[in-house]
CSV table of C-alpha atoms and ligand atoms in Angstrom, one decimal:
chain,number,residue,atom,x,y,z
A,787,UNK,CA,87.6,78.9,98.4
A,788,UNK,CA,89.3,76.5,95.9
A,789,UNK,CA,87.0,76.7,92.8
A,790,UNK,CA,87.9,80.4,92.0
A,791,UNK,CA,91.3,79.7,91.1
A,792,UNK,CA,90.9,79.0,87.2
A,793,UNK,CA,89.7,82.2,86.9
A,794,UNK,CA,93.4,82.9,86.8
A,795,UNK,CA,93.7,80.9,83.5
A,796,UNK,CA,92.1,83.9,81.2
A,797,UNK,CA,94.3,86.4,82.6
A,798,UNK,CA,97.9,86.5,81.9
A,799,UNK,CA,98.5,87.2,78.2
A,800,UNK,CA,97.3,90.5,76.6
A,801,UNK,CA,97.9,92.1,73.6
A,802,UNK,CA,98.1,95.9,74.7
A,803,UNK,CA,99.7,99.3,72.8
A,804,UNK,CA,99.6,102.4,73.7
A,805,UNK,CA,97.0,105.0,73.0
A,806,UNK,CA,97.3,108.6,70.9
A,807,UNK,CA,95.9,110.5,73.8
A,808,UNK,CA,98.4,110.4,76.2
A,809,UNK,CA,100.6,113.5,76.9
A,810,UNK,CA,103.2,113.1,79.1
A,811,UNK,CA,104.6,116.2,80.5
A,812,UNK,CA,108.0,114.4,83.5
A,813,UNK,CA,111.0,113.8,81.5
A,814,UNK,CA,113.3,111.5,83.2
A,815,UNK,CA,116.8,112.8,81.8
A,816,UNK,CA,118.9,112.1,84.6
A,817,UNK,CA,117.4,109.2,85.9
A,818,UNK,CA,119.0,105.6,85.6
A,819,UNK,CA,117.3,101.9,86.9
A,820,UNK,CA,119.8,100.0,89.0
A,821,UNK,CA,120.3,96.6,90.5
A,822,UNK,CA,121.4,96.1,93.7
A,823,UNK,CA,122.1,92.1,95.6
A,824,UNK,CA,120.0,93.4,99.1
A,825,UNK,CA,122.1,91.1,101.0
A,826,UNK,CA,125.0,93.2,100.9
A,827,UNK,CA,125.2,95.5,104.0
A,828,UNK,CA,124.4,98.9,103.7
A,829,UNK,CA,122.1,98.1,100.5
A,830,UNK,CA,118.9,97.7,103.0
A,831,UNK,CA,119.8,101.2,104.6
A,832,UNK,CA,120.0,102.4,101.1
A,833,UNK,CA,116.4,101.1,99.7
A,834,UNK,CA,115.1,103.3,102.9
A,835,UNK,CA,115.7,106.3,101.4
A,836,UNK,CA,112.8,108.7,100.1
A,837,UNK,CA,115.1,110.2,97.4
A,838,UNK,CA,114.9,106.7,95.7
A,839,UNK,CA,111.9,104.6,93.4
A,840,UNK,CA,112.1,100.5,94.7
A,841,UNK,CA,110.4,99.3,91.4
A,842,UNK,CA,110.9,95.6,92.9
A,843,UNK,CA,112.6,93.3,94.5
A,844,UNK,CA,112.6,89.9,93.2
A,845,UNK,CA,112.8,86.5,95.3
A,846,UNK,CA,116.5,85.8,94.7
A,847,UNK,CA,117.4,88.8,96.3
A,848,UNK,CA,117.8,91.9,93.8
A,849,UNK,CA,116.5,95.3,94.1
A,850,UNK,CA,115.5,97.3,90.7
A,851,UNK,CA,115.7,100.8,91.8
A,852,UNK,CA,114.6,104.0,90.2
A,853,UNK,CA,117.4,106.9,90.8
A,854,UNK,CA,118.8,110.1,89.6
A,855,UNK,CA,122.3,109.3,88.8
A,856,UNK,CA,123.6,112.5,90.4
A,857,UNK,CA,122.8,111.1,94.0
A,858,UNK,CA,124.7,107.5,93.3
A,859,UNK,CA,128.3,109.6,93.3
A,860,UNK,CA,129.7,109.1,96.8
A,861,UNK,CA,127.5,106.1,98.0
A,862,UNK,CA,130.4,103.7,97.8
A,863,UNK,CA,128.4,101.1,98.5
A,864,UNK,CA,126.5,101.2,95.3
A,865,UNK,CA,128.5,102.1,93.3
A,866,UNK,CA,130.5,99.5,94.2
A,867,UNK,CA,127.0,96.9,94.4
A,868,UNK,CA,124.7,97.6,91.8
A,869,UNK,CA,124.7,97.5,88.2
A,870,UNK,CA,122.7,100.3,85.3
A,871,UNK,CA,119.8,98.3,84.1
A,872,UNK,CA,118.7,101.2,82.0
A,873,UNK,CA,118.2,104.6,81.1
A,874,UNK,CA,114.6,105.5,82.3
A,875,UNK,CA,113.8,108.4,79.8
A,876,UNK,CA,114.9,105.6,77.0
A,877,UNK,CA,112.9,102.8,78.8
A,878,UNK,CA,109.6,105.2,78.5
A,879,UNK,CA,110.2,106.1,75.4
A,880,UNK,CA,110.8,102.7,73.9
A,881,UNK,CA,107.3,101.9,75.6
A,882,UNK,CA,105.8,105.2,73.8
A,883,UNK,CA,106.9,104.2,70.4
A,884,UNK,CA,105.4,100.6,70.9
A,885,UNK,CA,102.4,100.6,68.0
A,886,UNK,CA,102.4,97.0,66.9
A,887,UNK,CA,99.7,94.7,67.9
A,888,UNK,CA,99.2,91.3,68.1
A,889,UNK,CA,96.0,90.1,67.3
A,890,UNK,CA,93.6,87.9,70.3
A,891,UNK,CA,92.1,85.0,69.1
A,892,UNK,CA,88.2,84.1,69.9
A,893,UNK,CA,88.1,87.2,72.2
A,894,UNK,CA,85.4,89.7,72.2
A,895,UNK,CA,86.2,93.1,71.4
A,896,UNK,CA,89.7,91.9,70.2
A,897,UNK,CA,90.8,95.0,69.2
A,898,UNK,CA,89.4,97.2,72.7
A,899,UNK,CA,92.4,94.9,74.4
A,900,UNK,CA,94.7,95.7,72.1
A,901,UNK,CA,95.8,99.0,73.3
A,902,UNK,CA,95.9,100.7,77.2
A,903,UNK,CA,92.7,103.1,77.6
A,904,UNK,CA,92.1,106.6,79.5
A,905,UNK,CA,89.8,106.3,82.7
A,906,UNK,CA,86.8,107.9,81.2
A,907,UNK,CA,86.9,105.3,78.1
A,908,UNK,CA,87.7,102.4,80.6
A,909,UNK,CA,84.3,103.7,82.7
A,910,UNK,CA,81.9,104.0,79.9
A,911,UNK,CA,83.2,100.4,79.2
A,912,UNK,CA,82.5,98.3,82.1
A,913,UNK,CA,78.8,100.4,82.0
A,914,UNK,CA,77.9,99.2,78.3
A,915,UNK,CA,79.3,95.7,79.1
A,916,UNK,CA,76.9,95.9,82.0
A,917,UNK,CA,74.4,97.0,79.5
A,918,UNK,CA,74.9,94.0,76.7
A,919,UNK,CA,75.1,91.2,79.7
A,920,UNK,CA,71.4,92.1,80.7
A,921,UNK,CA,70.5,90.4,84.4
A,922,UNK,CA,73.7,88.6,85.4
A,923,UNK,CA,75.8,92.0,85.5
A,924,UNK,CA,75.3,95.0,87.3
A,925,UNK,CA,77.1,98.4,87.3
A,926,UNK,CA,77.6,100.6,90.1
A,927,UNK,CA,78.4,103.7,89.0
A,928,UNK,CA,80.4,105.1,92.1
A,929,UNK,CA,81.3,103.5,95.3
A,930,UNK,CA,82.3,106.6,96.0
A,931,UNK,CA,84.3,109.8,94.5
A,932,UNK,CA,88.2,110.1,94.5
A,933,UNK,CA,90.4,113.2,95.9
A,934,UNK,CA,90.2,115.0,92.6
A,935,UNK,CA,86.2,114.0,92.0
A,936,UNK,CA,86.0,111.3,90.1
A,937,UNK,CA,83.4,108.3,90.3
A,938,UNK,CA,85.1,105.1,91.5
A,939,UNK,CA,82.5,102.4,89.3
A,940,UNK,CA,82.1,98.6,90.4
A,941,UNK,CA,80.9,96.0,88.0
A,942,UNK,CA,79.6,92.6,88.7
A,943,UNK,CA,78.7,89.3,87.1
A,944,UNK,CA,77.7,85.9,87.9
A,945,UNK,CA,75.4,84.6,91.0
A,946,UNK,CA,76.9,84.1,94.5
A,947,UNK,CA,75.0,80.7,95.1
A,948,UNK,CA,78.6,79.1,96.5
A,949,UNK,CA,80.3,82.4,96.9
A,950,UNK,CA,81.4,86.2,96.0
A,951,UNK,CA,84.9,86.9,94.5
A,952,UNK,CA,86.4,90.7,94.7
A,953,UNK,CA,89.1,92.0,92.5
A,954,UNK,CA,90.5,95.1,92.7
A,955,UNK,CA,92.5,96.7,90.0
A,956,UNK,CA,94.6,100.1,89.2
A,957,UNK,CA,95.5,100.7,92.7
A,958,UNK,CA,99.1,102.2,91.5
A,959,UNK,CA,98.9,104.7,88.9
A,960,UNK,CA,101.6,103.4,86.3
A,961,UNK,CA,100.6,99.6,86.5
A,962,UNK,CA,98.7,99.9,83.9
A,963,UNK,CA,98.5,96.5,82.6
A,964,UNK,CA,96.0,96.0,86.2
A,965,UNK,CA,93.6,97.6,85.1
A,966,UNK,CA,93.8,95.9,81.3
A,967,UNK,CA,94.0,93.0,83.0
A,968,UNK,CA,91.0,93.3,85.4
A,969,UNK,CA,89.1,94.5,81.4
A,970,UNK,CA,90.2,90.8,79.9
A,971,UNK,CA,89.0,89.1,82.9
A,972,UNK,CA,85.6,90.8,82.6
A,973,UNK,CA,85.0,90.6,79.2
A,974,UNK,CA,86.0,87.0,78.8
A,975,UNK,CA,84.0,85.9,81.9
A,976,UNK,CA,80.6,88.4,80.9
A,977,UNK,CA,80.9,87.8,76.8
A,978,UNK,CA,82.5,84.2,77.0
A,979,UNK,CA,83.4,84.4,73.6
A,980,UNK,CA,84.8,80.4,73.2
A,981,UNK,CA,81.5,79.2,75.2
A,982,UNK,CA,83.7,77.7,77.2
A,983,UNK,CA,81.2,75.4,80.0
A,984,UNK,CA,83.8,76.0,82.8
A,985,UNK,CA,83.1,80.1,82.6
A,986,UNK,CA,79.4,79.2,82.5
A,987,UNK,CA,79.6,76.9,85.3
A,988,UNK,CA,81.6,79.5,87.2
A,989,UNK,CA,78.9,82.4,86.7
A,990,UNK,CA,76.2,80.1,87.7
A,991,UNK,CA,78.0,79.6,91.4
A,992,UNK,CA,80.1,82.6,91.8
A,993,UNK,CA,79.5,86.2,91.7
A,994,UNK,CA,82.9,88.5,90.8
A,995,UNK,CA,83.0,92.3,91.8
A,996,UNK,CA,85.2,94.3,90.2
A,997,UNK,CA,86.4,97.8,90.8
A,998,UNK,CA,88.1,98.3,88.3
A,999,UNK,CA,89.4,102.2,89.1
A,1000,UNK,CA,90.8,102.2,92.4
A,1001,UNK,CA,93.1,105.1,91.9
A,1002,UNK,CA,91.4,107.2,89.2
A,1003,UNK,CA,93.6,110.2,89.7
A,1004,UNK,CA,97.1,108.8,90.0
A,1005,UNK,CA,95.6,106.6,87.0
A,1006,UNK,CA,95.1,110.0,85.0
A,1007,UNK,CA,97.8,111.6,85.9
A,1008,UNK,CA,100.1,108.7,84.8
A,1009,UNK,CA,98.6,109.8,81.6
A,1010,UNK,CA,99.1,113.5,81.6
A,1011,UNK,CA,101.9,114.1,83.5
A,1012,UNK,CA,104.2,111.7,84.6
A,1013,UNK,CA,104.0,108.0,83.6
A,1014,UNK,CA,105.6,106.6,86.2
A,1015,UNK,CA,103.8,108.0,89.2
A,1016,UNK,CA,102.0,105.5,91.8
A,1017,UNK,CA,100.5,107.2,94.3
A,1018,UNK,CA,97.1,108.9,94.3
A,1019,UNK,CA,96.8,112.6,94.3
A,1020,UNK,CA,96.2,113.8,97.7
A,1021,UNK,CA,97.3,117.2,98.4
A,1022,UNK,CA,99.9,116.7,101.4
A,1023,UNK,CA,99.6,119.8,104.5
A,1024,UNK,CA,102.8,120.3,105.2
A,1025,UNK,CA,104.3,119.6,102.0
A,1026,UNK,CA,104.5,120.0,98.5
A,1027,UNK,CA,104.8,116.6,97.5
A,1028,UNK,CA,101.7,115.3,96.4
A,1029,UNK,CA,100.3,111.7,96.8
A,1030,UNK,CA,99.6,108.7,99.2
A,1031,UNK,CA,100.3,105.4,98.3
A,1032,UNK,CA,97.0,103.6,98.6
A,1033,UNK,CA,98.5,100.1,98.9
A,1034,UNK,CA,100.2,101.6,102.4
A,1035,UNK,CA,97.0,103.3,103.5
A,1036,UNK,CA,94.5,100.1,104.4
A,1037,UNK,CA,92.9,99.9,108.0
A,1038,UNK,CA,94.9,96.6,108.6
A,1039,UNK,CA,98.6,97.4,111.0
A,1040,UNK,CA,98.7,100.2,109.5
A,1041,UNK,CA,102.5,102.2,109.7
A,1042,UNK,CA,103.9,99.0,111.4
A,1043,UNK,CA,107.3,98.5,108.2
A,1044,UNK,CA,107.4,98.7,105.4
A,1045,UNK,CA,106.2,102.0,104.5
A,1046,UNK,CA,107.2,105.8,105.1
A,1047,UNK,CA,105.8,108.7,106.7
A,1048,UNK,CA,107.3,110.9,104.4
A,1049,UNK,CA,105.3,112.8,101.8
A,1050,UNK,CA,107.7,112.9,99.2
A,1051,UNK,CA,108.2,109.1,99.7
A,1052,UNK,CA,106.9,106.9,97.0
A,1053,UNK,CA,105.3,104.6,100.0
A,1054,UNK,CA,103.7,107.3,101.8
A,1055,UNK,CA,101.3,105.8,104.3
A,1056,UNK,CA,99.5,108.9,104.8
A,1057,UNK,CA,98.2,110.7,108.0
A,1058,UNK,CA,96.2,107.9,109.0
A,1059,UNK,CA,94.8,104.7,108.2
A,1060,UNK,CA,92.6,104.5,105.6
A,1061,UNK,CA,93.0,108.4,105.6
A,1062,UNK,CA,92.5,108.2,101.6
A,1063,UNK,CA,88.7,108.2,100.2
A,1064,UNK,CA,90.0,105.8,97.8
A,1065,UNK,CA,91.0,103.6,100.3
A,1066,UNK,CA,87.7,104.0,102.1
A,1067,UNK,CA,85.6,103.3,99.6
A,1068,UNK,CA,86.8,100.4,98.5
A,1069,UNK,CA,86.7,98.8,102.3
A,1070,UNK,CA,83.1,99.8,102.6
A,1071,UNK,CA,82.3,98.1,99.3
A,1072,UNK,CA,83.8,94.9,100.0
A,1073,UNK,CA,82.0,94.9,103.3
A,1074,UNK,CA,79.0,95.9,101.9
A,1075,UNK,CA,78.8,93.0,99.8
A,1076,UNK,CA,80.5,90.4,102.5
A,1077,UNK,CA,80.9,87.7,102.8
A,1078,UNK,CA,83.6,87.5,100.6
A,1079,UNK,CA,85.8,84.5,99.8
A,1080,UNK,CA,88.8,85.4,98.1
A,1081,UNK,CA,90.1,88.6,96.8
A,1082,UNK,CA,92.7,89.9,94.5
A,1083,UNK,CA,94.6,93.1,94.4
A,1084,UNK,CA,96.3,93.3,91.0
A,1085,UNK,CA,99.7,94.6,90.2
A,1086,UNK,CA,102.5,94.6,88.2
A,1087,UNK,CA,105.1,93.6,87.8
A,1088,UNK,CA,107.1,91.0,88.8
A,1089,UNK,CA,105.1,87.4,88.4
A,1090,UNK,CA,104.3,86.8,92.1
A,1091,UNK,CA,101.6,85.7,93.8
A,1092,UNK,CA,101.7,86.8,96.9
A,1093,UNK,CA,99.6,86.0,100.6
A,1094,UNK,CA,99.2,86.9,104.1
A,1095,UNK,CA,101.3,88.6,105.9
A,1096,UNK,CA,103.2,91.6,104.8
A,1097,UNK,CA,103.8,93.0,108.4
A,1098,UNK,CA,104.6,89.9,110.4
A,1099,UNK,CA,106.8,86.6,110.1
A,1100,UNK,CA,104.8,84.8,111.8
A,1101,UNK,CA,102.2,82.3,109.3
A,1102,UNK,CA,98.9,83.0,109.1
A,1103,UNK,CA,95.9,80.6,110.8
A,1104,UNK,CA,95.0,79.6,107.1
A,1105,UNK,CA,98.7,79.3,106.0
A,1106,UNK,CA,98.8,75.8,104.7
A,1107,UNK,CA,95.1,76.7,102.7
A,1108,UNK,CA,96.4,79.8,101.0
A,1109,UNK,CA,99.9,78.5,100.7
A,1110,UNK,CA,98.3,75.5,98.6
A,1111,UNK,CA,96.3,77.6,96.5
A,1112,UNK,CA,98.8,80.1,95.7
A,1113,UNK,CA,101.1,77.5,94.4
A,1114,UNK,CA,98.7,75.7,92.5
A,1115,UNK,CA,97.8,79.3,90.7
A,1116,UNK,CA,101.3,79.5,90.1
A,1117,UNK,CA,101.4,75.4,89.0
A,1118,UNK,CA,98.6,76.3,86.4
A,1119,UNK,CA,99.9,79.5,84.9
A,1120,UNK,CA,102.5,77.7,84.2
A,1121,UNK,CA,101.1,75.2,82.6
A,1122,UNK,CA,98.9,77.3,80.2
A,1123,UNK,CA,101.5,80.6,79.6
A,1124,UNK,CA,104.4,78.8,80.4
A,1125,UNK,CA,105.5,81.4,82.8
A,1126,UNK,CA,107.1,81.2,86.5
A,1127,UNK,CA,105.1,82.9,89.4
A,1128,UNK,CA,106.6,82.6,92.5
A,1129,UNK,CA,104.4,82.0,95.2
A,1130,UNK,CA,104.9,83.4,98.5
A,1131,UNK,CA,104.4,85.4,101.6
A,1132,UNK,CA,104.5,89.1,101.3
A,1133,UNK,CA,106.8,89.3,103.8
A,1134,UNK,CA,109.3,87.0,102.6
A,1135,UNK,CA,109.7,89.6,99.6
A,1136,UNK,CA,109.5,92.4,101.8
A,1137,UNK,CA,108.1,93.6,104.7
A,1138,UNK,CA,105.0,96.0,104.0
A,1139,UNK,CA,101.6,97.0,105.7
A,1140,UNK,CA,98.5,98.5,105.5
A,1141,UNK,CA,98.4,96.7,102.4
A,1142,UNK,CA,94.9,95.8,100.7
A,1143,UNK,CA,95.3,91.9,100.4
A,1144,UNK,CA,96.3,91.6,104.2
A,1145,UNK,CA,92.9,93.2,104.8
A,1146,UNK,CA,90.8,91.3,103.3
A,1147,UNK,CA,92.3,88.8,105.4
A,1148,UNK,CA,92.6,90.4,108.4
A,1149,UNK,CA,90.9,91.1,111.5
A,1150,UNK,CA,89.0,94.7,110.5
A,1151,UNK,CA,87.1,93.2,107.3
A,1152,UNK,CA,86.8,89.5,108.8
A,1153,UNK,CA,84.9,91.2,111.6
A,1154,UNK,CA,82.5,92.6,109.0
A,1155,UNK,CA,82.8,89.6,106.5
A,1156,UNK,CA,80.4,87.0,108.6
A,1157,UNK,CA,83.7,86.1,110.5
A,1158,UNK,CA,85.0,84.9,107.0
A,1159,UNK,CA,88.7,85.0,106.6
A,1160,UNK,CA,88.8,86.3,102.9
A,1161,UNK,CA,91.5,84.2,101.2
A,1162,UNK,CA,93.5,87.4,99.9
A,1163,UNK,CA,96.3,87.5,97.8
A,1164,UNK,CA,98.6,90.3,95.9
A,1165,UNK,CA,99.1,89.4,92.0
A,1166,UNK,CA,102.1,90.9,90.5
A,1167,UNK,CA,101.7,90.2,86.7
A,1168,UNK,CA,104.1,90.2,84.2
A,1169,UNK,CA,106.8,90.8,83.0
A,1170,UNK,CA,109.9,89.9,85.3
A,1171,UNK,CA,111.5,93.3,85.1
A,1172,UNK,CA,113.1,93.8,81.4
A,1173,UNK,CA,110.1,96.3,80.9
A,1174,UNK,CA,108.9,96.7,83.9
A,1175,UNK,CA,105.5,99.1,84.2
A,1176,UNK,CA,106.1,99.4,80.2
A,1177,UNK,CA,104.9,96.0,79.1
A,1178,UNK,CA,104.6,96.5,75.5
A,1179,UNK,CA,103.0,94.5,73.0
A,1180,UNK,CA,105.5,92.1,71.8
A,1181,UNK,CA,105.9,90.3,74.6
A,1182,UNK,CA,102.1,90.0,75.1
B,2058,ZN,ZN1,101.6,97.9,92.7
């Protein structure tokens, strides 16, 4: 369980800009990111409402929330509470005009990280990596097909002789630097471009899944329509808004906080659990290729890392195991980037579920996973909210 965790050190840093394909069509004139303390009453009635984006709350206590400015007038209480972070059409657009790179050093494909890729670039990818590795990799090209039709890929490397490792990457739409994330990790683990003996060693022991696309459609969209969209693109009955979010959606205490049974909310559950094929798929492949030992979902942003539980206060049975890993991820990132991740329960942020990393923990995939306990975690990368989804190069 314990010898995955330097993966962690290749991830954190990339050097990412922005593509010429992308065409967004959502202007966000009138919308405004706040900051609110949570502890003040009536601010924790206010982050319940499905008029309003919760990009994050942080560990001290702040909310950063997405809002039209016309609906602040005559909510005392925040106008009172929170504070304008920013204008969100100028936020975007600062992101947009980003061009500047800064060059990787001893990485493969240097230039391939250097700037955010469209899903059918990011596919073709992880094939012809699979392609170049030869026998230690495999591609799966689909687990199985999206709302909208497209292929949700897999990509593995290394030998499971101690163990298999699953991350799981682009779950929300705009986090873009997930999925460019989850890319760095497989490149510098398949191509090992510094030789480094501690990958090598790694690949001989431990086999590492990827999928890679979790939310092709919300990802695409996020492209060609509205950049900050999360959800995926399920067509709603009964209601125009569009869109489930996944990371509400898993098969594990499912619609118990934490999440809304509103369409139009950006933490729409859905009808059901695991309603989503997205959702389904990736719970059959990680079953499929149980036992697994640990398993990341990767977000942004934020810098936690995050563990069992998200619906309950009460510890886990593994609680003093995950807790000392999690810190000790956050111990080394630190040491190498020189960056604070907070390490801590889900719930202590916020209360959530039917979220993916308490399901690899929990009781539906551990009775699938040879009665394994998958040591799943939540990974919100960087940064810590000054650009939020819109992590441009610079600060790479
Ligand atoms: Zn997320």
């Amino acid at each position: 369980m314990v010898e995955w965790k330097v993966l962690l050190l290749f991830v954190l840093h990339l050097s990412l800009c922005q593509s010429a394909k992308y065409q967004r069509t959502v202007k966000y004139n009138d919308e405004i990111l706040i900051r609110c303390p949570t502890s003040v009453k009536g601010i924790k009635e206010f982050l319940q409402r499905d008029d309003i984006d919760v990009w994050r709350i942080t560990p001290d206590g702040l909310a950063d929330i997405r809002i039209n400015k016309n609906l602040i007038q005559g909510t005392d209480i925040v106008t009172k509470q929170c504070t304008a972070v920013a204008d969100v059409e100028a936020l975007v657009q600062q992101f947009e005009n980003m061009t500047a790179s800064v060059k990787l050093h001893g990485q493969a494909q240097q230039e391939w990280h250097e700037e955010y890729h469209r899903y059918d670039e990011i596919y073709t990818w992880y094939r012809d990596l699979a392609e170049q590795c030869g026998d230690r990799c495999q591609f799966i090209p689909s687990i199985g097909k999206s709302f909208e039709d497209r292929d949700q890929p897999a990509f593995h490397v290394g030998d499971p002789v101690v163990g298999k490792i699953y991350f799981q990457c682009q779950i929300h739409a705009r986090e873009w630097i997930s999925g460019a994330t989850c890319m760095y990790i497989a490149d510098s683990l398949t191509n090992n471009p510094d030789g480094s003996e501690r990958i090598s060693n790694i690949l001989q022991n431990v086999e590492i899944i990827f999928v890679p696309l979790v939310n092709p459609d919300g990802y695409e969209y996020s492209w060609n329509g509205d950049r900050l969209w999360r959800k995926n693109r399920q067509v709603n009955s009964g209601s125009s808004c569009r869109g489930v979010d996944l990371n509400r959606n898993y098969n594990d205490h499912w619609n118990q906080g934490g999440s809304s049974s509103n369409p139009c909310n950006d933490k729409y559950h859905g009808a059901s659990a695991a309603s989503e094929p997205e959702t389904q798929h990736t719970q059959n492949y990680f079953r499929d290729n149980g036992p697994i030992l640990g398993a990341i979902d990767w977000h942004s942003f934020s810098q936690l890392i995050l563990r069992p539980y998200g619906w309950t206060n009460q510890d886990s049975p593994d609680e003093a195991q995950l807790k000392e890993i999690g810190d000790e991820m956050s111990a080394k990132i630190f040491d190498v980037f020189g960056k604070t991740y907070t390490s801590q329960k889900v719930i202590d942020l916020y209360p959530t579920s039917g979220i993916a990393s308490d399901w690899f923990y929990g009781e539906d995939a551990t009775s699938t996973n040879g009665a394994y306990r998958a040591a799943g975690y939540t990974l919100e990368l960087r940064d810590t909210g000054e650009y939020a989804f819109l992590l441009p190069p610079e600060e790479a």
